[in-house]
PDB file of C-alpha atoms and ligand atoms in Angstrom:
ATOM      1  CA  MET F   2     -11.366 -43.206  -9.155  1.00 52.00           C
ATOM      2  CA  SER F   3     -12.960 -39.888  -8.136  1.00 65.00           C
ATOM      3  CA  GLN F   4     -10.752 -37.136  -6.687  1.00 76.00           C
ATOM      4  CA  ASP F   5     -10.505 -36.767  -2.913  1.00 81.00           C
ATOM      5  CA  LEU F   6     -11.993 -33.307  -2.254  1.00 87.00           C
ATOM      6  CA  SER F   7     -11.022 -33.133   1.427  1.00 90.00           C
ATOM      7  CA  LEU F   8      -9.150 -30.029   2.563  1.00 92.00           C
ATOM      8  CA  HIS F   9      -6.283 -32.162   3.742  1.00 91.00           C
ATOM      9  CA  SER F  10      -5.899 -33.929   0.412  1.00 93.00           C
ATOM     10  CA  LEU F  11      -6.308 -30.779  -1.736  1.00 95.00           C
ATOM     11  CA  LEU F  12      -3.769 -28.846   0.317  1.00 94.00           C
ATOM     12  CA  SER F  13      -1.183 -31.616   0.461  1.00 94.00           C
ATOM     13  CA  SER F  14      -1.390 -32.247  -3.305  1.00 94.00           C
ATOM     14  CA  SER F  15      -1.263 -28.550  -4.281  1.00 95.00           C
ATOM     15  CA  PRO F  16       1.761 -27.501  -6.371  1.00 96.00           C
ATOM     16  CA  LEU F  17       1.742 -24.118  -4.557  1.00 97.00           C
ATOM     17  CA  PRO F  18       3.973 -23.322  -1.570  1.00 96.00           C
ATOM     18  CA  PRO F  19       1.986 -24.503   1.516  1.00 95.00           C
ATOM     19  CA  SER F  20       1.580 -20.999   2.974  1.00 95.00           C
ATOM     20  CA  GLU F  21       0.051 -19.725  -0.306  1.00 96.00           C
ATOM     21  CA  ALA F  22      -2.212 -22.768  -0.691  1.00 96.00           C
ATOM     22  CA  ARG F  23      -3.522 -22.211   2.857  1.00 95.00           C
ATOM     23  CA  LEU F  24      -4.241 -18.513   2.194  1.00 96.00           C
ATOM     24  CA  LEU F  25      -6.231 -19.362  -0.930  1.00 97.00           C
ATOM     25  CA  MET F  26      -8.092 -22.235   0.745  1.00 96.00           C
ATOM     26  CA  ALA F  27      -8.949 -20.012   3.737  1.00 95.00           C
ATOM     27  CA  HIS F  28     -10.474 -17.566   1.230  1.00 96.00           C
ATOM     28  CA  VAL F  29     -12.571 -20.355  -0.345  1.00 96.00           C
ATOM     29  CA  LEU F  30     -13.792 -21.495   3.086  1.00 94.00           C
ATOM     30  CA  GLU F  31     -14.702 -17.964   4.108  1.00 93.00           C
ATOM     31  CA  LYS F  32     -16.516 -17.252   0.863  1.00 93.00           C
ATOM     32  CA  HIS F  33     -18.455 -20.504   0.460  1.00 94.00           C
ATOM     33  CA  TYR F  34     -18.947 -21.640   4.059  1.00 92.00           C
ATOM     34  CA  GLN F  35     -18.369 -18.440   6.141  1.00 91.00           C
ATOM     35  CA  LEU F  36     -15.742 -20.450   8.046  1.00 89.00           C
ATOM     36  CA  PRO F  37     -12.729 -18.847   9.760  1.00 87.00           C
ATOM     37  CA  ARG F  38      -9.156 -19.667   8.789  1.00 87.00           C
ATOM     38  CA  SER F  39      -8.846 -22.021  11.783  1.00 87.00           C
ATOM     39  CA  ALA F  40     -11.159 -24.449   9.911  1.00 84.00           C
ATOM     40  CA  LEU F  41      -8.098 -25.392   7.830  1.00 84.00           C
ATOM     41  CA  LEU F  42      -6.924 -27.301  10.903  1.00 82.00           C
ATOM     42  CA  SER F  43     -10.118 -28.149  12.757  1.00 85.00           C
ATOM     43  CA  ARG F  44     -12.007 -29.449   9.693  1.00 84.00           C
ATOM     44  CA  ASP F  45      -9.286 -30.843   7.495  1.00 82.00           C
ATOM     45  CA  GLU F  46     -11.429 -33.906   6.574  1.00 88.00           C
ATOM     46  CA  MET F  47     -14.236 -31.652   5.298  1.00 90.00           C
ATOM     47  CA  LEU F  48     -15.130 -32.208   1.615  1.00 93.00           C
ATOM     48  CA  LEU F  49     -15.495 -29.170  -0.660  1.00 93.00           C
ATOM     49  CA  ASN F  50     -18.731 -28.947  -2.657  1.00 94.00           C
ATOM     50  CA  SER F  51     -18.323 -28.620  -6.427  1.00 94.00           C
ATOM     51  CA  GLU F  52     -18.709 -24.827  -6.485  1.00 95.00           C
ATOM     52  CA  ALA F  53     -16.032 -24.348  -3.818  1.00 96.00           C
ATOM     53  CA  PHE F  54     -13.788 -26.899  -5.517  1.00 96.00           C
ATOM     54  CA  HIS F  55     -14.012 -25.048  -8.827  1.00 96.00           C
ATOM     55  CA  GLN F  56     -13.120 -21.776  -7.171  1.00 96.00           C
ATOM     56  CA  TRP F  57     -10.152 -23.469  -5.476  1.00 97.00           C
ATOM     57  CA  GLN F  58      -8.950 -24.784  -8.836  1.00 96.00           C
ATOM     58  CA  GLU F  59      -9.375 -21.397 -10.482  1.00 97.00           C
ATOM     59  CA  LEU F  60      -7.484 -19.556  -7.711  1.00 98.00           C
ATOM     60  CA  GLN F  61      -4.752 -22.156  -7.779  1.00 97.00           C
ATOM     61  CA  SER F  62      -4.235 -21.856 -11.548  1.00 97.00           C
ATOM     62  CA  LYS F  63      -4.272 -18.046 -11.418  1.00 97.00           C
ATOM     63  CA  ARG F  64      -1.632 -18.105  -8.712  1.00 97.00           C
ATOM     64  CA  LEU F  65       0.431 -20.590 -10.717  1.00 95.00           C
ATOM     65  CA  ALA F  66       0.210 -18.109 -13.623  1.00 94.00           C
ATOM     66  CA  GLY F  67       1.698 -15.451 -11.325  1.00 93.00           C
ATOM     67  CA  GLU F  68      -1.291 -13.400 -10.113  1.00 96.00           C
ATOM     68  CA  PRO F  69      -0.546 -11.868  -6.716  1.00 97.00           C
ATOM     69  CA  ILE F  70      -2.231 -13.541  -3.738  1.00 97.00           C
ATOM     70  CA  ALA F  71      -3.534 -10.180  -2.461  1.00 97.00           C
ATOM     71  CA  TYR F  72      -5.565  -9.656  -5.663  1.00 98.00           C
ATOM     72  CA  LEU F  73      -6.853 -13.229  -5.561  1.00 98.00           C
ATOM     73  CA  ILE F  74      -8.151 -12.918  -1.999  1.00 97.00           C
ATOM     74  CA  SER F  75      -8.952  -9.159  -2.392  1.00 97.00           C
ATOM     75  CA  LYS F  76      -7.216  -8.079   0.796  1.00 96.00           C
ATOM     76  CA  ARG F  77      -3.914  -7.157   2.337  1.00 97.00           C
ATOM     77  CA  GLY F  78      -2.884  -6.359   5.917  1.00 97.00           C
ATOM     78  CA  PHE F  79      -0.963  -3.093   6.311  1.00 98.00           C
ATOM     79  CA  HIS F  80       0.216  -1.599   9.613  1.00 97.00           C
ATOM     80  CA  ASP F  81      -2.816  -2.041  11.931  1.00 94.00           C
ATOM     81  CA  ILE F  82      -5.488  -2.214   9.244  1.00 98.00           C
ATOM     82  CA  GLU F  83      -6.778  -4.587   6.583  1.00 97.00           C
ATOM     83  CA  LEU F  84      -7.326  -3.100   3.125  1.00 98.00           C
ATOM     84  CA  TYR F  85      -9.494  -4.207   0.230  1.00 98.00           C
ATOM     85  CA  VAL F  86      -7.243  -4.425  -2.838  1.00 98.00           C
ATOM     86  CA  ALA F  87      -7.965  -5.048  -6.527  1.00 97.00           C
ATOM     87  CA  PRO F  88      -5.901  -4.784  -9.717  1.00 94.00           C
ATOM     88  CA  GLY F  89      -6.512  -0.985  -9.953  1.00 90.00           C
ATOM     89  CA  VAL F  90      -4.188  -0.284  -6.999  1.00 96.00           C
ATOM     90  CA  LEU F  91      -0.693  -1.102  -5.864  1.00 97.00           C
ATOM     91  CA  ILE F  92      -0.585  -3.843  -3.243  1.00 98.00           C
ATOM     92  CA  PRO F  93       0.712  -2.050  -0.124  1.00 98.00           C
ATOM     93  CA  ARG F  94       4.211  -3.203   0.842  1.00 96.00           C
ATOM     94  CA  PRO F  95       5.523  -3.875   4.355  1.00 95.00           C
ATOM     95  CA  GLU F  96       8.413  -1.399   3.848  1.00 95.00           C
ATOM     96  CA  THR F  97       5.885   1.424   3.433  1.00 97.00           C
ATOM     97  CA  GLU F  98       4.875   0.941   7.082  1.00 97.00           C
ATOM     98  CA  LEU F  99       8.104   2.839   7.820  1.00 97.00           C
ATOM     99  CA  LEU F 100       6.507   6.008   6.392  1.00 97.00           C
ATOM    100  CA  VAL F 101       3.489   5.501   8.646  1.00 98.00           C
ATOM    101  CA  GLU F 102       5.768   5.119  11.674  1.00 98.00           C
ATOM    102  CA  ILE F 103       7.688   8.310  10.786  1.00 98.00           C
ATOM    103  CA  GLY F 104       4.375  10.140  10.408  1.00 98.00           C
ATOM    104  CA  LEU F 105       3.090   8.847  13.759  1.00 98.00           C
ATOM    105  CA  GLN F 106       6.321   9.783  15.502  1.00 98.00           C
ATOM    106  CA  GLU F 107       5.990  13.337  14.195  1.00 98.00           C
ATOM    107  CA  ILE F 108       2.317  13.452  15.208  1.00 97.00           C
ATOM    108  CA  GLY F 109       3.416  12.443  18.724  1.00 96.00           C
ATOM    109  CA  ARG F 110       5.677  15.535  18.914  1.00 95.00           C
ATOM    110  CA  LEU F 111       2.964  18.000  17.883  1.00 96.00           C
ATOM    111  CA  HIS F 112       0.307  19.617  20.051  1.00 89.00           C
ATOM    112  CA  GLY F 113      -3.220  20.622  19.088  1.00 86.00           C
ATOM    113  CA  PRO F 114      -4.941  19.679  15.852  1.00 91.00           C
ATOM    114  CA  VAL F 115      -2.623  18.037  13.313  1.00 97.00           C
ATOM    115  CA  THR F 116      -3.048  17.834   9.521  1.00 98.00           C
ATOM    116  CA  ALA F 117      -1.393  15.237   7.278  1.00 98.00           C
ATOM    117  CA  LEU F 118      -1.299  14.722   3.514  1.00 98.00           C
ATOM    118  CA  ASP F 119      -0.701  11.444   1.650  1.00 98.00           C
ATOM    119  CA  LEU F 120       0.270  12.001  -2.000  1.00 98.00           C
ATOM    120  CA  GLY F 121      -0.506   9.077  -4.361  1.00 98.00           C
ATOM    121  CA  THR F 122      -2.672   7.252  -1.850  1.00 98.00           C
ATOM    122  CA  GLY F 123      -3.524   4.155  -3.964  1.00 98.00           C
ATOM    123  CA  SER F 124      -5.630   1.866  -1.743  1.00 98.00           C
ATOM    124  CA  GLY F 125      -5.488   4.555   0.953  1.00 98.00           C
ATOM    125  CA  ALA F 126      -2.871   2.566   2.856  1.00 98.00           C
ATOM    126  CA  ILE F 127      -0.782   5.374   4.391  1.00 98.00           C
ATOM    127  CA  ALA F 128      -3.632   7.857   4.908  1.00 98.00           C
ATOM    128  CA  LEU F 129      -5.923   5.284   6.542  1.00 98.00           C
ATOM    129  CA  ALA F 130      -3.215   3.702   8.703  1.00 98.00           C
ATOM    130  CA  VAL F 131      -2.306   7.159  10.060  1.00 98.00           C
ATOM    131  CA  ALA F 132      -5.951   8.115  10.592  1.00 98.00           C
ATOM    132  CA  LYS F 133      -6.656   4.835  12.384  1.00 98.00           C
ATOM    133  CA  ALA F 134      -3.644   5.116  14.696  1.00 97.00           C
ATOM    134  CA  ALA F 135      -4.024   8.860  15.426  1.00 97.00           C
ATOM    135  CA  PRO F 136      -7.707   9.740  15.882  1.00 94.00           C
ATOM    136  CA  HIS F 137      -7.093  13.487  16.354  1.00 94.00           C
ATOM    137  CA  VAL F 138      -5.392  13.922  12.971  1.00 97.00           C
ATOM    138  CA  LEU F 139      -7.191  15.217   9.870  1.00 97.00           C
ATOM    139  CA  VAL F 140      -5.826  13.440   6.821  1.00 98.00           C
ATOM    140  CA  SER F 141      -6.036  14.475   3.165  1.00 98.00           C
ATOM    141  CA  ALA F 142      -5.025  12.130   0.368  1.00 98.00           C
ATOM    142  CA  THR F 143      -4.681  12.562  -3.373  1.00 98.00           C
ATOM    143  CA  ASP F 144      -4.251  10.301  -6.381  1.00 98.00           C
ATOM    144  CA  GLN F 145      -4.397  10.809 -10.111  1.00 97.00           C
ATOM    145  CA  SER F 146      -6.159   7.498 -10.654  1.00 98.00           C
ATOM    146  CA  PHE F 147      -9.967   7.470 -10.341  1.00 97.00           C
ATOM    147  CA  GLU F 148      -9.869   3.694  -9.952  1.00 97.00           C
ATOM    148  CA  ALA F 149      -7.462   3.958  -7.012  1.00 97.00           C
ATOM    149  CA  LEU F 150      -9.591   6.658  -5.387  1.00 98.00           C
ATOM    150  CA  ASP F 151     -12.720   4.471  -5.650  1.00 98.00           C
ATOM    151  CA  ILE F 152     -10.856   1.711  -3.821  1.00 98.00           C
ATOM    152  CA  ALA F 153      -9.444   4.131  -1.225  1.00 98.00           C
ATOM    153  CA  LYS F 154     -12.970   5.463  -0.647  1.00 98.00           C
ATOM    154  CA  MET F 155     -14.278   1.936  -0.150  1.00 98.00           C
ATOM    155  CA  ASN F 156     -11.504   1.264   2.367  1.00 98.00           C
ATOM    156  CA  ALA F 157     -12.244   4.511   4.222  1.00 98.00           C
ATOM    157  CA  GLN F 158     -15.879   3.389   4.534  1.00 98.00           C
ATOM    158  CA  LEU F 159     -14.996  -0.173   5.576  1.00 98.00           C
ATOM    159  CA  LEU F 160     -12.686   1.224   8.277  1.00 98.00           C
ATOM    160  CA  LYS F 161     -15.235   3.899   9.279  1.00 98.00           C
ATOM    161  CA  LEU F 162     -12.663   6.622   8.678  1.00 98.00           C
ATOM    162  CA  GLU F 163     -14.426   8.531   5.887  1.00 96.00           C
ATOM    163  CA  ALA F 164     -15.152  11.516   8.154  1.00 95.00           C
ATOM    164  CA  ARG F 165     -11.459  12.064   8.875  1.00 95.00           C
ATOM    165  CA  VAL F 166      -9.858  11.224   5.543  1.00 98.00           C
ATOM    166  CA  GLN F 167     -10.536  13.522   2.598  1.00 97.00           C
ATOM    167  CA  LEU F 168      -9.780  11.936  -0.780  1.00 98.00           C
ATOM    168  CA  MET F 169      -9.086  14.143  -3.802  1.00 98.00           C
ATOM    169  CA  GLN F 170      -8.321  13.482  -7.470  1.00 98.00           C
ATOM    170  CA  GLY F 171      -5.490  15.235  -9.290  1.00 97.00           C
ATOM    171  CA  SER F 172      -1.784  15.264  -9.954  1.00 97.00           C
ATOM    172  CA  TRP F 173       0.149  15.591  -6.681  1.00 97.00           C
ATOM    173  CA  TYR F 174      -0.583  19.028  -5.131  1.00 97.00           C
ATOM    174  CA  GLU F 175      -2.871  20.117  -8.005  1.00 96.00           C
ATOM    175  CA  ALA F 176      -5.730  18.300  -6.308  1.00 95.00           C
ATOM    176  CA  LEU F 177      -5.500  20.724  -3.349  1.00 95.00           C
ATOM    177  CA  ASN F 178      -6.517  24.323  -2.800  1.00 87.00           C
ATOM    178  CA  ASN F 179      -3.511  26.583  -3.397  1.00 79.00           C
ATOM    179  CA  ASP F 180      -3.477  27.723   0.212  1.00 87.00           C
ATOM    180  CA  ALA F 181      -3.650  24.198   1.712  1.00 93.00           C
ATOM    181  CA  ARG F 182      -0.831  23.659   4.247  1.00 97.00           C
ATOM    182  CA  PHE F 183      -0.030  20.560   6.282  1.00 98.00           C
ATOM    183  CA  ASP F 184       2.036  19.604   9.320  1.00 98.00           C
ATOM    184  CA  ILE F 185       3.118  16.370   7.656  1.00 98.00           C
ATOM    185  CA  ILE F 186       3.363  15.216   4.038  1.00 98.00           C
ATOM    186  CA  LEU F 187       3.933  11.526   3.349  1.00 98.00           C
ATOM    187  CA  SER F 188       4.319   9.917  -0.061  1.00 98.00           C
ATOM    188  CA  ASN F 189       5.225   6.630  -1.651  1.00 98.00           C
ATOM    189  CA  PRO F 190       5.222   7.704  -5.326  1.00 98.00           C
ATOM    190  CA  PRO F 191       6.076   5.586  -8.385  1.00 98.00           C
ATOM    191  CA  TYR F 192       9.884   5.430  -8.351  1.00 98.00           C
ATOM    192  CA  ILE F 193      10.895   2.483 -10.539  1.00 97.00           C
ATOM    193  CA  SER F 194      12.744   3.448 -13.715  1.00 97.00           C
ATOM    194  CA  SER F 195      10.817   2.552 -16.886  1.00 97.00           C
ATOM    195  CA  LEU F 196      13.890   0.568 -17.983  1.00 96.00           C
ATOM    196  CA  ASP F 197      13.912  -1.650 -14.869  1.00 96.00           C
ATOM    197  CA  PRO F 198      13.392  -5.281 -16.018  1.00 95.00           C
ATOM    198  CA  HIS F 199      11.534  -6.090 -12.761  1.00 94.00           C
ATOM    199  CA  LEU F 200       8.484  -4.297 -14.209  1.00 95.00           C
ATOM    200  CA  SER F 201       7.896  -7.282 -16.478  1.00 94.00           C
ATOM    201  CA  GLN F 202       8.582  -9.925 -13.821  1.00 93.00           C
ATOM    202  CA  GLY F 203       6.705 -11.599 -10.955  1.00 90.00           C
ATOM    203  CA  ASP F 204       3.821  -9.890  -9.154  1.00 90.00           C
ATOM    204  CA  LEU F 205       4.682  -6.447 -10.630  1.00 94.00           C
ATOM    205  CA  ARG F 206       3.320  -7.560 -14.036  1.00 95.00           C
ATOM    206  CA  PHE F 207      -0.180  -7.476 -12.559  1.00 96.00           C
ATOM    207  CA  GLU F 208      -0.031  -4.106 -10.783  1.00 96.00           C
ATOM    208  CA  PRO F 209      -0.982  -0.755 -12.414  1.00 96.00           C
ATOM    209  CA  ILE F 210       2.038   0.491 -14.337  1.00 96.00           C
ATOM    210  CA  SER F 211       1.403   4.122 -13.292  1.00 96.00           C
ATOM    211  CA  ALA F 212       1.639   3.110  -9.640  1.00 97.00           C
ATOM    212  CA  LEU F 213       5.072   1.568 -10.202  1.00 97.00           C
ATOM    213  CA  THR F 214       7.043   3.715 -12.619  1.00 97.00           C
ATOM    214  CA  ASP F 215       7.263   7.418 -13.445  1.00 97.00           C
ATOM    215  CA  HIS F 216       7.686   6.360 -17.102  1.00 96.00           C
ATOM    216  CA  ALA F 217      11.153   7.979 -16.936  1.00 97.00           C
ATOM    217  CA  GLY F 218      14.341   7.443 -14.916  1.00 97.00           C
ATOM    218  CA  GLY F 219      12.553   6.872 -11.564  1.00 97.00           C
ATOM    219  CA  LEU F 220      13.107  10.247  -9.877  1.00 98.00           C
ATOM    220  CA  SER F 221      10.660  12.552 -11.666  1.00 98.00           C
ATOM    221  CA  CYS F 222       7.664  12.052  -9.312  1.00 98.00           C
ATOM    222  CA  LEU F 223       9.907  12.345  -6.248  1.00 98.00           C
ATOM    223  CA  GLU F 224      11.312  15.563  -7.707  1.00 98.00           C
ATOM    224  CA  ALA F 225       7.860  17.060  -8.374  1.00 98.00           C
ATOM    225  CA  ILE F 226       6.712  16.214  -4.844  1.00 98.00           C
ATOM    226  CA  ILE F 227       9.861  17.475  -3.081  1.00 98.00           C
ATOM    227  CA  ASP F 228      10.223  20.647  -5.193  1.00 98.00           C
ATOM    228  CA  SER F 229       6.789  21.973  -4.176  1.00 97.00           C
ATOM    229  CA  ALA F 230       6.750  20.638  -0.605  1.00 97.00           C
ATOM    230  CA  LYS F 231       7.644  23.951   1.052  1.00 97.00           C
ATOM    231  CA  ASP F 232       4.590  25.589  -0.565  1.00 96.00           C
ATOM    232  CA  HIS F 233       2.336  23.087   1.204  1.00 97.00           C
ATOM    233  CA  LEU F 234       4.026  22.603   4.571  1.00 98.00           C
ATOM    234  CA  ASN F 235       3.318  24.600   7.709  1.00 97.00           C
ATOM    235  CA  PRO F 236       6.373  26.196   9.345  1.00 97.00           C
ATOM    236  CA  ASN F 237       8.611  23.365  10.632  1.00 97.00           C
ATOM    237  CA  GLY F 238       6.363  20.857   8.823  1.00 98.00           C
ATOM    238  CA  LEU F 239       7.858  17.507   7.859  1.00 98.00           C
ATOM    239  CA  ILE F 240       7.881  15.712   4.504  1.00 98.00           C
ATOM    240  CA  ALA F 241       8.906  12.046   4.284  1.00 98.00           C
ATOM    241  CA  VAL F 242       9.051  10.076   1.026  1.00 98.00           C
ATOM    242  CA  GLU F 243       9.760   6.462   0.172  1.00 98.00           C
ATOM    243  CA  HIS F 244      12.269   5.800  -2.635  1.00 98.00           C
ATOM    244  CA  GLY F 245      14.205   2.992  -4.295  1.00 97.00           C
ATOM    245  CA  PHE F 246      17.088   1.300  -2.456  1.00 95.00           C
ATOM    246  CA  ASP F 247      19.620   3.062  -4.730  1.00 96.00           C
ATOM    247  CA  GLN F 248      17.976   6.524  -4.853  1.00 98.00           C
ATOM    248  CA  SER F 249      18.836   7.801  -1.371  1.00 98.00           C
ATOM    249  CA  ASP F 250      21.685  10.153  -2.357  1.00 98.00           C
ATOM    250  CA  ALA F 251      19.651  11.637  -5.209  1.00 98.00           C
ATOM    251  CA  VAL F 252      16.589  12.183  -2.985  1.00 98.00           C
ATOM    252  CA  VAL F 253      18.683  13.768  -0.223  1.00 98.00           C
ATOM    253  CA  ASP F 254      20.114  16.151  -2.854  1.00 98.00           C
ATOM    254  CA  LEU F 255      16.606  16.985  -4.100  1.00 98.00           C
ATOM    255  CA  MET F 256      15.539  17.839  -0.539  1.00 98.00           C
ATOM    256  CA  LYS F 257      18.545  20.059   0.089  1.00 98.00           C
ATOM    257  CA  THR F 258      18.128  21.818  -3.263  1.00 98.00           C
ATOM    258  CA  ALA F 259      14.457  22.436  -2.433  1.00 98.00           C
ATOM    259  CA  GLY F 260      15.571  24.296   0.704  1.00 97.00           C
ATOM    260  CA  LEU F 261      14.417  21.684   3.206  1.00 98.00           C
ATOM    261  CA  ARG F 262      16.437  21.428   6.406  1.00 97.00           C
ATOM    262  CA  ASP F 263      17.246  18.652   8.867  1.00 97.00           C
ATOM    263  CA  VAL F 264      17.306  16.079   6.028  1.00 98.00           C
ATOM    264  CA  GLN F 265      17.396  12.516   7.371  1.00 98.00           C
ATOM    265  CA  THR F 266      17.410   9.016   5.926  1.00 98.00           C
ATOM    266  CA  TYR F 267      15.813   5.861   7.346  1.00 98.00           C
ATOM    267  CA  LEU F 268      16.597   2.180   6.814  1.00 96.00           C
ATOM    268  CA  ASP F 269      13.999  -0.449   5.919  1.00 93.00           C
ATOM    269  CA  LEU F 270      14.016  -3.902   7.530  1.00 88.00           C
ATOM    270  CA  ALA F 271      16.410  -5.179   4.865  1.00 91.00           C
ATOM    271  CA  GLY F 272      18.909  -2.436   5.831  1.00 94.00           C
ATOM    272  CA  HIS F 273      18.366  -0.306   2.697  1.00 95.00           C
ATOM    273  CA  ARG F 274      18.018   3.482   2.925  1.00 97.00           C
ATOM    274  CA  ARG F 275      14.361   3.571   1.903  1.00 97.00           C
ATOM    275  CA  VAL F 276      12.890   6.827   3.218  1.00 98.00           C
ATOM    276  CA  ALA F 277      14.152  10.420   3.371  1.00 98.00           C
ATOM    277  CA  SER F 278      12.625  13.284   5.337  1.00 98.00           C
ATOM    278  CA  GLY F 279      13.162  17.032   5.464  1.00 98.00           C
ATOM    279  CA  ARG F 280      11.640  20.014   7.240  1.00 98.00           C
ATOM    280  CA  ASN F 281      10.267  23.356   6.193  1.00 98.00           C
ATOM    281  CA  SER F 282      11.893  26.374   7.777  1.00 93.00           C
ATOM    282  CA  GLY F 283      10.299  27.815  10.929  1.00 88.00           C
ATOM    283  CA  GLY F 284       7.812  30.701  10.926  1.00 68.00           C
ATOM    284  CA  GLN F 285       8.709  34.352  11.535  1.00 48.00           C
TER     285      GLN F 285
HETATM  286  C1  LIG O  16       3.650   3.338  -5.429  1.00 75.86           C
HETATM  287  S1  LIG O  16       1.923   3.680  -5.509  1.00 75.86           S
HETATM  288  C2  LIG O  16       1.608   3.947  -3.777  1.00 75.86           C
HETATM  289  C3  LIG O  16       0.212   3.636  -3.332  1.00 75.86           C
HETATM  290  C4  LIG O  16       0.034   3.714  -1.813  1.00 75.86           C
HETATM  291  N1  LIG O  16       0.404   5.011  -1.291  1.00 75.86           N
HETATM  292  C5  LIG O  16       0.870   2.642  -1.139  1.00 75.86           C
HETATM  293  O1  LIG O  16       1.903   2.979  -0.559  1.00 75.86           O
HETATM  294  O2  LIG O  16       0.460   1.483  -1.185  1.00 75.86           O
HETATM  295  C6  LIG O  16       1.920   5.278  -6.219  1.00 75.86           C
HETATM  296  C7  LIG O  16       0.554   5.935  -6.367  1.00 75.86           C
HETATM  297  O3  LIG O  16       0.752   7.226  -6.960  1.00 75.86           O
HETATM  298  C8  LIG O  16      -0.298   7.458  -7.889  1.00 75.86           C
HETATM  299  N2  LIG O  16       0.172   8.460  -8.861  1.00 75.86           N
HETATM  300  C9  LIG O  16       0.972   8.278  -9.944  1.00 75.86           C
HETATM  301  N3  LIG O  16       1.179   9.457 -10.564  1.00 75.86           N
HETATM  302  C10 LIG O  16       0.490  10.397  -9.858  1.00 75.86           C
HETATM  303  C11 LIG O  16       0.327  11.807  -9.972  1.00 75.86           C
HETATM  304  N4  LIG O  16       0.897  12.490 -10.974  1.00 75.86           N
HETATM  305  N5  LIG O  16      -0.433  12.435  -9.069  1.00 75.86           N
HETATM  306  C12 LIG O  16      -1.021  11.761  -8.055  1.00 75.86           C
HETATM  307  N6  LIG O  16      -0.892  10.427  -7.882  1.00 75.86           N
HETATM  308  C13 LIG O  16      -0.143   9.748  -8.768  1.00 75.86           C
HETATM  309  C14 LIG O  16      -0.586   6.104  -8.479  1.00 75.86           C
HETATM  310  O4  LIG O  16      -1.894   6.089  -9.056  1.00 75.86           O
HETATM  311  C15 LIG O  16      -0.428   5.198  -7.257  1.00 75.86           C
HETATM  312  O5  LIG O  16      -1.645   5.031  -6.591  1.00 75.86           O
END
């Protein structure tokens, strides 16, 4: 007996969790039939043609082998934007939206033109979300990875933000002119220890290793970013960094040692201290 290729039958017989199967099927429908996601409900008797069916099977087996959904459908929602993502960049995480919110809150306090810097921009997530939400802000973003910068550039173009987001290649502040100063610095650097067993588990196996770990104990990138922050902040400028759930005390110490004042910590939705911020001293 031939296989029933209706959406209803393929979805109900899929070994994937239903929400994942629907995301992958919506991608197949969009790609092969230019149909919106709602077709999953309104056309559930529709039969897939053989090309679409083969793509469905391929996506399903890749997901069963552990590939992240975001890479399979090439996109991920973040804050108020949708980003193109591919294996060369970290898949933006919901907890990183906290950094965007802290940045936007600070932008709301400032008057006149505002400048912001995103260090280790990856897909461009933080830089582009800030630029989208705050049209008067000029955003700079750096990354060491050429592959990540190509993807960030593509996202800037897709979101029509390329005129307000400057993307630069280099290690942390080295990508900038020496005299570059910002009102706000935001960063979600690699902070997983190279010994953390999670690096070889689940979705992380498929993400770029240099986006996840500092290849050391987890704090070295945070330290490099925090140590030089005062050289790149305007008077009273704010730096906020994301860190691991168990790194808060160490990051707070790094900020105090670097001479930052008004050091604060912020909880993520799971109740973990996930972000720390500090301020440069005021001007003369
Ligand atoms: C955790 S990912 C964050 C990506 C993005 N900001 C986000 O939140 O989705 C860290 C990023 O830092 C970049 N990176 C790693 N080492 C770097 C360095 N020395 N200088 C600049 N960027 C670096 C990686 O390529 C990666 O894109």
